[in-house]
Coordinates of C-alpha atoms and ligand atoms in Angstrom, one line a residue:
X1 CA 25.8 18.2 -17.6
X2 CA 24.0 16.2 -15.1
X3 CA 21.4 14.2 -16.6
X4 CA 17.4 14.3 -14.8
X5 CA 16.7 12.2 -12.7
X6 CA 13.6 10.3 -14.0
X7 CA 12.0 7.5 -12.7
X8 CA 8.8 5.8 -13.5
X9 CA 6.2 2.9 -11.2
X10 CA 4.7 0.8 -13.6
X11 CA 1.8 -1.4 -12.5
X12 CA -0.2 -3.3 -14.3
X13 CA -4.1 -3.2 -13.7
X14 CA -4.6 -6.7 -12.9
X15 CA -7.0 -5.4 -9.6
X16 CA -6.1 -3.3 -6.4
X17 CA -3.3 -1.9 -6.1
X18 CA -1.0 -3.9 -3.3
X19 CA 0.5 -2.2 -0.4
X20 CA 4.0 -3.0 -1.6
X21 CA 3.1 -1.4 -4.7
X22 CA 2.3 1.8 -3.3
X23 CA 5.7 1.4 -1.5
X24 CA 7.4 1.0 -4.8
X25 CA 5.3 4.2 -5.7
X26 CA 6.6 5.7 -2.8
X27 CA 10.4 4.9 -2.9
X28 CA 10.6 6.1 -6.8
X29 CA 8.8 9.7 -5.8
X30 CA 11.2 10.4 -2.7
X31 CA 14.1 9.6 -5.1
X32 CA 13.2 11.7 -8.0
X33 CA 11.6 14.9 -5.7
X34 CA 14.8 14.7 -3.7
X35 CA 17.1 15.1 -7.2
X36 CA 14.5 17.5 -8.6
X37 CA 13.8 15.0 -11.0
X38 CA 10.3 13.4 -12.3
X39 CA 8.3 10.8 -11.9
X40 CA 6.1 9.1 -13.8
X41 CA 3.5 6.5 -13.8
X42 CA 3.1 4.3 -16.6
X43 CA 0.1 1.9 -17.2
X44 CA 1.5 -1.6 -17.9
X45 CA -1.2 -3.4 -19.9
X46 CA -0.4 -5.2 -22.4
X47 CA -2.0 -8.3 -21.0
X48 CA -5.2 -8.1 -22.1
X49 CA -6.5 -11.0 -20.6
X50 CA -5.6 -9.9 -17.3
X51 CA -7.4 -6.4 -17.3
X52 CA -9.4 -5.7 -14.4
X53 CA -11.9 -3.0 -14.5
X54 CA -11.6 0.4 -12.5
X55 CA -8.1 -0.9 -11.7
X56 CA -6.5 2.3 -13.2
X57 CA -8.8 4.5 -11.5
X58 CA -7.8 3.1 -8.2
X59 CA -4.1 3.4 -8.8
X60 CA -4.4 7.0 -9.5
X61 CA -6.9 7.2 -6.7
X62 CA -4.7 5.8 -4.2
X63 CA -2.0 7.7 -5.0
X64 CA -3.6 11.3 -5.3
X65 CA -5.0 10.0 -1.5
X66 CA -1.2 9.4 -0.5
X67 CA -0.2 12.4 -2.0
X68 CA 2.3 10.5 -4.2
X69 CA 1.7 12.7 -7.2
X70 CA 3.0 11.9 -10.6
X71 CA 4.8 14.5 -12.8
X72 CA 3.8 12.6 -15.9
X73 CA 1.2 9.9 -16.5
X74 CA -2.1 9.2 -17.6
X75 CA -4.1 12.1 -16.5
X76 CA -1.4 14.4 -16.1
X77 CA 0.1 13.6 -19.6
X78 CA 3.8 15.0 -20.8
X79 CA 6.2 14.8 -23.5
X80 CA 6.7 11.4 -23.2
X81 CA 3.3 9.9 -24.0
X82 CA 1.1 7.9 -24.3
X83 CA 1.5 7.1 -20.7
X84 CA -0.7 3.8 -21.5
X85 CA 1.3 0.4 -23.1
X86 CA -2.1 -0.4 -25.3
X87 CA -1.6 3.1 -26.8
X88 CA 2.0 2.4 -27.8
X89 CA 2.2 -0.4 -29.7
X90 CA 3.9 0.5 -33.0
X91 CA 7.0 1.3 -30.6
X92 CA 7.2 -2.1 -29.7
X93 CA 6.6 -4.0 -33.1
X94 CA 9.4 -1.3 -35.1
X95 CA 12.0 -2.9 -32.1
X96 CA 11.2 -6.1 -32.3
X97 CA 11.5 -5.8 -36.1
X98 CA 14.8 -4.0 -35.7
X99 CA 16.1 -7.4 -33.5
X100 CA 14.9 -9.5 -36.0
X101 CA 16.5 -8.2 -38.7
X102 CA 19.6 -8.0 -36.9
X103 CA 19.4 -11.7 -35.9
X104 CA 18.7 -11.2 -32.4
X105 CA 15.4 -12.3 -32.1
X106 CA 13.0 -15.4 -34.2
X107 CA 9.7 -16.2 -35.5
X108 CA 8.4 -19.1 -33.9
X109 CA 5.4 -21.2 -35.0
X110 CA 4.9 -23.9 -32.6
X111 CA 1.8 -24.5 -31.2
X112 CA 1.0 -25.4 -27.3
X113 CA 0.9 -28.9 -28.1
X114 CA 4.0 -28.7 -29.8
X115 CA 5.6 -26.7 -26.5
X116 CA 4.0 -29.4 -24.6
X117 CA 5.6 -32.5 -26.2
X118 CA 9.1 -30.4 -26.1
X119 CA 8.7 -29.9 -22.4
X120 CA 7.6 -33.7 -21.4
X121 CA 10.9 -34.9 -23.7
X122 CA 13.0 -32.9 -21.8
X123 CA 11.5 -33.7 -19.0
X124 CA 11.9 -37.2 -20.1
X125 CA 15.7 -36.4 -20.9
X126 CA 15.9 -35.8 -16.4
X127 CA 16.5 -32.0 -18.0
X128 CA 15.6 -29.9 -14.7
X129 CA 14.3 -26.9 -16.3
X130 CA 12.9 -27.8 -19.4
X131 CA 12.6 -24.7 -21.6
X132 CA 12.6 -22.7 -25.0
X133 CA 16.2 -21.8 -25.0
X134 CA 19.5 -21.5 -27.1
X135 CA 19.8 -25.2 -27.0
X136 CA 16.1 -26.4 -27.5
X137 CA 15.4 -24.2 -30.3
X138 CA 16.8 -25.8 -32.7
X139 CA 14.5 -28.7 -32.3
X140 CA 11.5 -26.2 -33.0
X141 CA 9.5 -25.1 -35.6
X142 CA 11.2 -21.0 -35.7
X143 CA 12.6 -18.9 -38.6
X144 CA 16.1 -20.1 -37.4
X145 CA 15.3 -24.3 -38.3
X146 CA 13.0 -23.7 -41.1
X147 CA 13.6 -22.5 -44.7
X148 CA 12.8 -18.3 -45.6
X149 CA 10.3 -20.0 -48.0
X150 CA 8.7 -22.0 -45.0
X151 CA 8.3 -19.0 -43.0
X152 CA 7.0 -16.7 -45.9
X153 CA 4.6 -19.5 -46.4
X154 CA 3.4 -19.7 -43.1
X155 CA 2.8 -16.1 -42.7
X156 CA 1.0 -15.7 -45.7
X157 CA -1.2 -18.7 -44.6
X158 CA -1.5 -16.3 -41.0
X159 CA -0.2 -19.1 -38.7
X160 CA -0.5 -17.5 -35.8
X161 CA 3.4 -16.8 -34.3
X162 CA 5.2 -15.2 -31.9
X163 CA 8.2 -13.6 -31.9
X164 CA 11.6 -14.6 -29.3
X165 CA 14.2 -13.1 -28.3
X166 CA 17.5 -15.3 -29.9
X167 CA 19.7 -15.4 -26.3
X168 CA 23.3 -16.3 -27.1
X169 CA 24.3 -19.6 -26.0
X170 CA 27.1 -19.0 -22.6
X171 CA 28.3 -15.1 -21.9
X172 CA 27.6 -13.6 -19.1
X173 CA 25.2 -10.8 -18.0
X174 CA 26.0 -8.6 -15.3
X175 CA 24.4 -5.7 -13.5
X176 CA 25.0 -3.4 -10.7
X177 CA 21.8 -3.5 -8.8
X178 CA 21.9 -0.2 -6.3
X179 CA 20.3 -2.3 -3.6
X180 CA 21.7 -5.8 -4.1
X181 CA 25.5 -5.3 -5.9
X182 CA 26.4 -7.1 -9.1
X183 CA 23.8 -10.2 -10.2
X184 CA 26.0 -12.4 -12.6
X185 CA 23.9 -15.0 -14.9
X186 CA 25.2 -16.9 -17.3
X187 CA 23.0 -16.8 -20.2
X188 CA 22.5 -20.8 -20.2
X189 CA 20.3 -20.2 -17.6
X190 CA 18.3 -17.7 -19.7
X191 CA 15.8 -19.0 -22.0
X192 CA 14.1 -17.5 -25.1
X193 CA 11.6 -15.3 -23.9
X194 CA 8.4 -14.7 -26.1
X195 CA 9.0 -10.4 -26.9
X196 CA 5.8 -10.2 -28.7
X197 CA 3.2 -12.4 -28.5
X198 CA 0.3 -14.2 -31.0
X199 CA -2.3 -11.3 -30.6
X200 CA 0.4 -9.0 -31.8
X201 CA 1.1 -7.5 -28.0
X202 CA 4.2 -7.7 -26.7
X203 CA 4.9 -8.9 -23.6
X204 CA 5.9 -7.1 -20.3
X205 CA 9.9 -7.9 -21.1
X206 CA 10.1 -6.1 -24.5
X207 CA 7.6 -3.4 -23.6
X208 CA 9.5 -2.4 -20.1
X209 CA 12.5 -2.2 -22.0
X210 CA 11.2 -0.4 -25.1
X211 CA 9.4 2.4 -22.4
X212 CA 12.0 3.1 -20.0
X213 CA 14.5 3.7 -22.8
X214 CA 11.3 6.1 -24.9
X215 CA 10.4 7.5 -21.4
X216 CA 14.4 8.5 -21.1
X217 CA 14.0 6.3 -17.5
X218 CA 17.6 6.9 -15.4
X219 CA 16.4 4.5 -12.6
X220 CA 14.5 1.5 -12.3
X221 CA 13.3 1.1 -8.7
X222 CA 10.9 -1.7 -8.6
X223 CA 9.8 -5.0 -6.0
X224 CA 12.5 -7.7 -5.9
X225 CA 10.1 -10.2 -7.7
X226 CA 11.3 -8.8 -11.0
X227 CA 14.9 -9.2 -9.9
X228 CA 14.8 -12.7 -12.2
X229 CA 14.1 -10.5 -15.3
X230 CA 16.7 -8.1 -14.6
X231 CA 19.3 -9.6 -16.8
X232 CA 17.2 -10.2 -20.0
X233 CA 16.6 -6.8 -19.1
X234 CA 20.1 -6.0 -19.6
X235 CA 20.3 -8.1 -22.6
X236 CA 17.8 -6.6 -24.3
X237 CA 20.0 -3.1 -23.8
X238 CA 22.3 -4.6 -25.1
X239 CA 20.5 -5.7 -28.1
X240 CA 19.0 -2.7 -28.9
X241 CA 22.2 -1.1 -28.6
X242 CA 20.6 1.3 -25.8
X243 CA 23.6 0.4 -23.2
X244 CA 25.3 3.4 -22.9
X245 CA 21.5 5.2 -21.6
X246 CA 20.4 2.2 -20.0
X247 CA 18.5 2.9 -16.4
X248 CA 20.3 1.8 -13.4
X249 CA 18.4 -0.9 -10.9
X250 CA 17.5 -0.9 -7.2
X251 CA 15.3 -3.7 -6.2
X252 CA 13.5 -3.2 -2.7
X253 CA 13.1 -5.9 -0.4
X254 CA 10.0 -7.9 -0.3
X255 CA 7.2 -7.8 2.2
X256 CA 7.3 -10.5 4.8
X257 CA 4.8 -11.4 6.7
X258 CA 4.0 -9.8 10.1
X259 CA 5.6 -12.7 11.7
X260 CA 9.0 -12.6 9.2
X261 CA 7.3 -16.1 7.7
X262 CA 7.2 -15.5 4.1
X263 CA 5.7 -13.3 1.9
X264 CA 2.8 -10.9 2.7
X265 CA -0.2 -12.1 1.4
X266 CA -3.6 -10.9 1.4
X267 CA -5.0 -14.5 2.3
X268 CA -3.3 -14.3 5.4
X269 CA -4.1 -10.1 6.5
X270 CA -7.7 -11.4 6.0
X271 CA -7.4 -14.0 8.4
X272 CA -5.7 -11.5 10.9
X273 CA -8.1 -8.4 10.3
X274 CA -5.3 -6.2 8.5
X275 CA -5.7 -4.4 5.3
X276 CA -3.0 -4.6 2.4
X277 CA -4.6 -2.4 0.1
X278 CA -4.5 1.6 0.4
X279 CA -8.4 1.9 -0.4
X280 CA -11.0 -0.4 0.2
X281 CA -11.5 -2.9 -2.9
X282 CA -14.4 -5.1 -4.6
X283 CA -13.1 -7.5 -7.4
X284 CA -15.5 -6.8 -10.1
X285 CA -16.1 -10.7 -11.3
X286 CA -16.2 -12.3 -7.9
X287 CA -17.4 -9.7 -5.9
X288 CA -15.0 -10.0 -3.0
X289 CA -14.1 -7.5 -0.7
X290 CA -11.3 -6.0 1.0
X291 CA -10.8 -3.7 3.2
X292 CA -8.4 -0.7 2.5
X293 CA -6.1 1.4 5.4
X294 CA -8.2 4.4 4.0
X295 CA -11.1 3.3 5.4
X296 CA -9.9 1.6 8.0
X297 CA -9.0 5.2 9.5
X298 CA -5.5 5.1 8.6
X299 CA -4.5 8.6 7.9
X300 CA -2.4 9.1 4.4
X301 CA 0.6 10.8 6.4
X302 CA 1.4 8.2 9.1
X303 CA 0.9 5.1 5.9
X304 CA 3.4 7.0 3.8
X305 CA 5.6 7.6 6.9
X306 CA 5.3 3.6 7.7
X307 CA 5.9 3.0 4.4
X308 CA 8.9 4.8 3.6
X309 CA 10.3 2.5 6.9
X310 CA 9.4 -0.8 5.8
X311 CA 13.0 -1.4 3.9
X312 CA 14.6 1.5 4.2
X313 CA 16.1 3.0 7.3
X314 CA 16.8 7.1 7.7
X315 CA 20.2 5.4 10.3
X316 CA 19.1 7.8 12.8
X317 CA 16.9 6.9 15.8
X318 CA 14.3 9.7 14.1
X319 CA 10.6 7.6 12.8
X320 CA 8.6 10.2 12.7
X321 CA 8.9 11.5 9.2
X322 CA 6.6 13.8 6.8
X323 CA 6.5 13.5 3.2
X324 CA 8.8 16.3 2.8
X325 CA 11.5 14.7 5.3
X326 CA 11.5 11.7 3.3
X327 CA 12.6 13.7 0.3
X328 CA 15.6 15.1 2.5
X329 CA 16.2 11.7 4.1
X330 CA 15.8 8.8 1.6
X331 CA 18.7 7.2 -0.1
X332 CA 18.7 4.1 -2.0
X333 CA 21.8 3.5 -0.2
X334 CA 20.0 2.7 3.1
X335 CA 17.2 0.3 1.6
X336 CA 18.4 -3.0 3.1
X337 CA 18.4 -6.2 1.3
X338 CA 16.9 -8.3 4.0
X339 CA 12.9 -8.5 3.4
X340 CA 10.6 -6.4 5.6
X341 CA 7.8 -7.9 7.9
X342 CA 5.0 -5.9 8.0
X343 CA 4.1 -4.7 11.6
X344 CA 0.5 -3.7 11.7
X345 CA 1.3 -2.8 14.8
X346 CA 3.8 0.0 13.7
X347 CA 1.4 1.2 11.0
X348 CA -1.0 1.4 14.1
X349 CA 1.8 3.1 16.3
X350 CA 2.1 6.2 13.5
X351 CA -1.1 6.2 13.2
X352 CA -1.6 7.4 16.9
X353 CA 1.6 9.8 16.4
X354 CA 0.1 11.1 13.3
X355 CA -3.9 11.7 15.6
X356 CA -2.2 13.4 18.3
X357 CA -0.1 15.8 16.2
X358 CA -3.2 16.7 14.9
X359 CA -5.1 20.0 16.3
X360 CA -8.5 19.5 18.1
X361 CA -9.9 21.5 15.5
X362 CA -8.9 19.0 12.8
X363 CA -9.6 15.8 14.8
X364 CA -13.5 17.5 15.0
X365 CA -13.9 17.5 12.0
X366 CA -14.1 14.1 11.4
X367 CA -16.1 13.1 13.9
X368 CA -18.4 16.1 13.2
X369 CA -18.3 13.9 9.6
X370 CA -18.9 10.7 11.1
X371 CA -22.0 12.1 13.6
X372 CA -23.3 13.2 10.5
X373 CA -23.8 9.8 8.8
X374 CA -25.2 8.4 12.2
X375 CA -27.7 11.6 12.4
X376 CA -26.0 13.3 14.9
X377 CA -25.9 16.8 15.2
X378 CA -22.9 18.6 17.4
X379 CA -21.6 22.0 17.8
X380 CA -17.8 22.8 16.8
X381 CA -17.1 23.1 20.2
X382 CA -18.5 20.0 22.2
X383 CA -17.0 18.1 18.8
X384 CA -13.4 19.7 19.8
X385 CA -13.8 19.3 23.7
X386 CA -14.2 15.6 23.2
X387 CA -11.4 15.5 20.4
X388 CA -9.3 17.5 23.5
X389 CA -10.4 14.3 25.9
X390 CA -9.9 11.5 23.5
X391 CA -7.1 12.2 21.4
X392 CA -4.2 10.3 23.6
X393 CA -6.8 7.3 24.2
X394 CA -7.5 6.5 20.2
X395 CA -5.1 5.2 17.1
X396 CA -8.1 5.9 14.3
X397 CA -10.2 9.3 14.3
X398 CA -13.7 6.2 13.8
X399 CA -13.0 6.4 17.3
X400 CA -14.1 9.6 18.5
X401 CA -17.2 8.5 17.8
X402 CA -17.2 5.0 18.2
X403 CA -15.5 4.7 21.6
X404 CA -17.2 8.1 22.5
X405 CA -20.9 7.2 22.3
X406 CA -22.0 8.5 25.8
X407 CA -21.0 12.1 24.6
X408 CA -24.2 11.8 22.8
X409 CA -26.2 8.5 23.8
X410 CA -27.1 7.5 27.5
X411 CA -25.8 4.1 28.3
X412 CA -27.6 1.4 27.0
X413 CA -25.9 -1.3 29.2
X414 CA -22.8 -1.3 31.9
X415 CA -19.9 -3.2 31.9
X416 CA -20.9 -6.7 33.9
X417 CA -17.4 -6.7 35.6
X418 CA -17.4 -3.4 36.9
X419 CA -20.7 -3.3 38.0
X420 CA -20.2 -6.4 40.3
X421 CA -17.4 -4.9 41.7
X422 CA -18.2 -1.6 42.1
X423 CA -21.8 -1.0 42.2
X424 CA -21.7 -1.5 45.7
X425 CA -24.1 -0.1 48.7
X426 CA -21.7 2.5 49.1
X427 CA -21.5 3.5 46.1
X428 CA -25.1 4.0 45.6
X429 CA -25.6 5.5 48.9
X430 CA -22.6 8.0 47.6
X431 CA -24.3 8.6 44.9
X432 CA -27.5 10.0 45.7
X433 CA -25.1 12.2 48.1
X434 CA -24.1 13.8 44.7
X435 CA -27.0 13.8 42.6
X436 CA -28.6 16.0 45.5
X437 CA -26.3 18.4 45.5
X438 CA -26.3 18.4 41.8
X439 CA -29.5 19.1 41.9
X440 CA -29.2 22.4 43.5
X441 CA -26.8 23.6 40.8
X442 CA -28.1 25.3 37.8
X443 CA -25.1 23.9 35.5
X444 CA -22.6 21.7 36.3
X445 CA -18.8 22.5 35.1
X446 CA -16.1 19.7 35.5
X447 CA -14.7 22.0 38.1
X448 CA -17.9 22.3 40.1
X449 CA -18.6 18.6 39.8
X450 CA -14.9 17.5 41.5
X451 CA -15.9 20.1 43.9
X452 CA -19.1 18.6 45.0
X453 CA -17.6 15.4 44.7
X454 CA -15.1 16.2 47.3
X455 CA -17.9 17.7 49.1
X456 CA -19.9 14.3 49.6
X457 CA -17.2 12.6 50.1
X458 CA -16.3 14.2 53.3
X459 CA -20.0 14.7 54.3
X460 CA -20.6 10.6 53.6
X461 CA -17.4 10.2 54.8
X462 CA -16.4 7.3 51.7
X463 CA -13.8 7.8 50.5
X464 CA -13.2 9.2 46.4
X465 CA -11.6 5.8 45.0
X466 CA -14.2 3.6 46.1
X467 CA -17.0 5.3 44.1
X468 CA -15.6 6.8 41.2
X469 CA -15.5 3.8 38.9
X470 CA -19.4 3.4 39.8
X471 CA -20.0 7.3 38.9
X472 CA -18.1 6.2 35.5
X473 CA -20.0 3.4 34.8
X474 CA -23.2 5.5 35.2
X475 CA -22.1 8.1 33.3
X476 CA -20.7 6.1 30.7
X477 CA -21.8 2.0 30.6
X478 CA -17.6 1.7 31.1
X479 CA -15.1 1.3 33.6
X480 CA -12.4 3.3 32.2
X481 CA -12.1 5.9 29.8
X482 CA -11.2 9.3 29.9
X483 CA -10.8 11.9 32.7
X484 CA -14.8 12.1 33.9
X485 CA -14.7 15.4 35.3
X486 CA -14.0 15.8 31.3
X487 CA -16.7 14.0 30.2
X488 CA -19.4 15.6 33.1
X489 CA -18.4 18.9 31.3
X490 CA -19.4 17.9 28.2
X491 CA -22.2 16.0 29.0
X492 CA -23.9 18.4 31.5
X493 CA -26.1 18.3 34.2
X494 CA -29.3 17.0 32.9
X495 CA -27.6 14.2 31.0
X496 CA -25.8 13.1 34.6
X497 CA -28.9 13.1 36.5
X498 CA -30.6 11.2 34.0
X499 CA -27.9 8.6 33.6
X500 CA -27.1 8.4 37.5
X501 CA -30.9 7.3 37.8
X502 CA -31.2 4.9 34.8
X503 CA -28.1 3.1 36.5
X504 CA -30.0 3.2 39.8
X505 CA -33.3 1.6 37.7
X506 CA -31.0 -0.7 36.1
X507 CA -28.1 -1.9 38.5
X508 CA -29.8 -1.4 41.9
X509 CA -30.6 1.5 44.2
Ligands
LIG601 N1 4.2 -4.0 -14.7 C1 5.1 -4.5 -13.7 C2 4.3 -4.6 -12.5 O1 3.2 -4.8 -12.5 C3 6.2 -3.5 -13.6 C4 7.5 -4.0 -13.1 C5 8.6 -3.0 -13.3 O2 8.6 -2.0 -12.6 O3 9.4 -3.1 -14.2 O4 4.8 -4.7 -11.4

């Protein structure tokens, strides 16, 4: 019988949720939907002192906006709860006890002053990587140096302790990561990681392990930066005696910078203007804010679709994906190993492809939205005629509005360049040519208006291209945009009159 696929992301809710964590997000729902398996999100935090408020709701937010549903979790619970690692901590002590018993794992009392003065001996000692380990320990003050009396003595006095896991001294670990091949490490080179700490939590090692084995986890798909912990992952399979079920790994390449010079960080998107969180985000004790690609305008689609490409790649020319082509495509056996710079320029590329796959009835709609926080009222069809005009000029929907101002608003000032070179006398002398004839129109269609245009043009005898970018710049403050006769439909006949006089007023008659 095959076995479900189930896999699980894990964050932690230390503050917003990183772009290359919704990636991770991503990458583990393509895999299970496509093997009609499950996916689950877990709530990693143990770390108390590292809790960040509304954190949790904006995970759950930021996926429900991606569309990167969990099958189990938090809010949509299952039979593997609690979905939270606070709410699940007798699971963790009763295995840590288990290791203990079997010898596997230590009390140890020392205090930071005591893993201080360790550290600067062995530093001292020219030991490069001075650590707790299967060496060191036996220097320290742990159930395996001092007496069962001594410990007994100190528990019942509540020293505070922790509790280690007891690695043995050279074998080696191995793993088969999906994405990388087999990681060999010698397990000199692992040292005694704490399992369960003073306050009684335990740490992310013991509890990752503990879950994914409760949760009946088949595959670990997670960032490369916990590609270090991978084989006292494995050893703590072993321990437990949980290696015959234990999850496979992939490891997804890291995020480089847009450049390919080192890691994505969110220091340096804020110096270039780019988000790297989904949603926009405040950090409740400093009150610093980013920007998300939610608000920036980026639609969920054409994210998820850049997304799914940043690491993995379908071997086809095809880009253009939706969510439920990703499911058909994706395989762990195409995520590449080499880290993945993040082109904001791509993310900007879909999101254009994703806007003009879009109907005119759906792009209206959010400018009709955004007219209505600027108090701007607009029927359903002027709001699609501009969509119609605009949609090949714009990469975020803000911009039917933003770059489209004149649909509503007369020109407040022209474009200095344009008006030099344009508003010329023959320009304005063409001009008035038009507005006359205008003038004896009742309404003015787009059609009607290149009519008349041709009209004056032969009467005045100046030619079309000479005056056109004057009759924009009118019309519009700009000196390019889209096509006019477009945008004399829309605005009408009134509005044109007006706004050919204001420019006379204001650029020269
Ligand atoms: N809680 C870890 C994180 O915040 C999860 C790592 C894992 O998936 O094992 O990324």
């Amino acid at each position: 019988m095959n076995q479900e696929v189930r896999v699980r992301f894990a964050p932690s809710p230390t503050g917003a949720l990183h772009i290359g964590g919704v990636r991770t997000a991503l990458y583990n729902y393509l895999f299970a939907k496509q093997n009609n398996g499950k996916f689950i999100l877990r709530i990693e935090d143990t770390d108390q002192t590292r809790f960040v408020e509304g954190s949790e709701e904006y995970i759950q937010e930021a996926l429900n906006w991606l569309r990167i549903q969990p099958d189990e979790g938090i809010l949509e619970g299952g039979e593997y709860g609690p979905y939270k690692q606070s709410e699940r901590k007798e699971h963790y002590l009763k295995y840590a006890q288990q290791l203990i018993e079997e010898d596997k794992a230590y009390y140890a009392f020392d205090t930071p002053e005591e893993l201080d003065a360790m550290r600067e001996r062995l530093k001292e000692a020219k030991v490069a990587n001075p650590v707790y380990d299967n060496i060191t320990r036996m220097s320290m003050k742990n159930s395996l140096t001092l007496s069962e009396e001594e410990v007994n003595a100190k528990m019942e006095a509540g020293e505070p302790y922790v509790i280690r896991i007891k690695v043995p001294r050279k074998e080696e670990v191995r793993l088969n990561d999906m994405v990388r091949g087999w990681v060999l490490v010698n397990t000199a080179n692992i040292d005694d990681k704490i399992l369960v700490k003073s306050d009684g939590m335990p740490t992310y090692h013991l509890a990752n392990v503990v879950d994914d084995h409760l949760m009946k986890i088949t595959h670990v798909i997670r960032g490369e930066e916990w590609l270090p912990s991978a084989p006292l992952h494995v050893l703590l399979y072993q321990f437990l005696g949980w290696e015959d079920t234990m999850p496979r790994f992939a490891h997804l390449p890291l995020l480089l910078k847009p450049d390919g010079n080192g890691k994505l960080s969110k220091r340096d998107a804020d110096k270039k203007g780019y988000p790297v969180f989904p949603m926009d985000w405040t950090e409740p004790l400093t009150g610093e804010f980013s920007m998300g690609f939610r608000e920036a305008g980026y639609l969920p689609d054409a994210l998820v679709n850049f997304l799914a490409l940043l690491g993995w790649n379908p071997g086809t020319e095809q880009e253009i994906f939706s969510i439920e082509e990703l499911v058909e495509a994706f395989s762990i056996e195409r995520i590449n190993k080499a880290g993945a710079k993040f082109d904001i320029e791509k993310a900007q590329w879909f999101n254009q492809q994703y806007i003009k796959s879009k109907s005119n009835k759906e792009l209206s709609a959010y400018l009709i939205e955004e007219l209505k926080t600027e108090g701007i009222g607009c029927s359903q069809e002027k709001a699609e005629a501009i969509s119609q005009l605009l949609r090949e000029r714009i990469t975020f929907p803000k911009e039917l509005w933003l770059s489209g101002t004149y649909f509503f608003q007369d020109p407040e000032s022209y474009d200095e360049k344009v008006a030099n070179k344009k508003w010329k006398d023959e320009a304005i002398a063409f001009l008035k040519g038009f507005k006359e004839k205008i003038n004896t129109h009742s309404e003015l269609t787009g059609e009607q208006a290149h009519k008349l245009l041709n009209e004056t043009s032969e009467e005045t005898g100046i030619g079309l291209g000479k005056v056109m970018q004057a009759l924009r710049l009118a019309l519009t403050g700009q000196g390019g945009g889209p096509d006019l006769m477009g945008v004399i439909e829309i605005v009408g006949k009134d509005a044109v009159i007006r706004r050919i006089d204001k420019a006379f007023s204001s650029l020269g008659s």
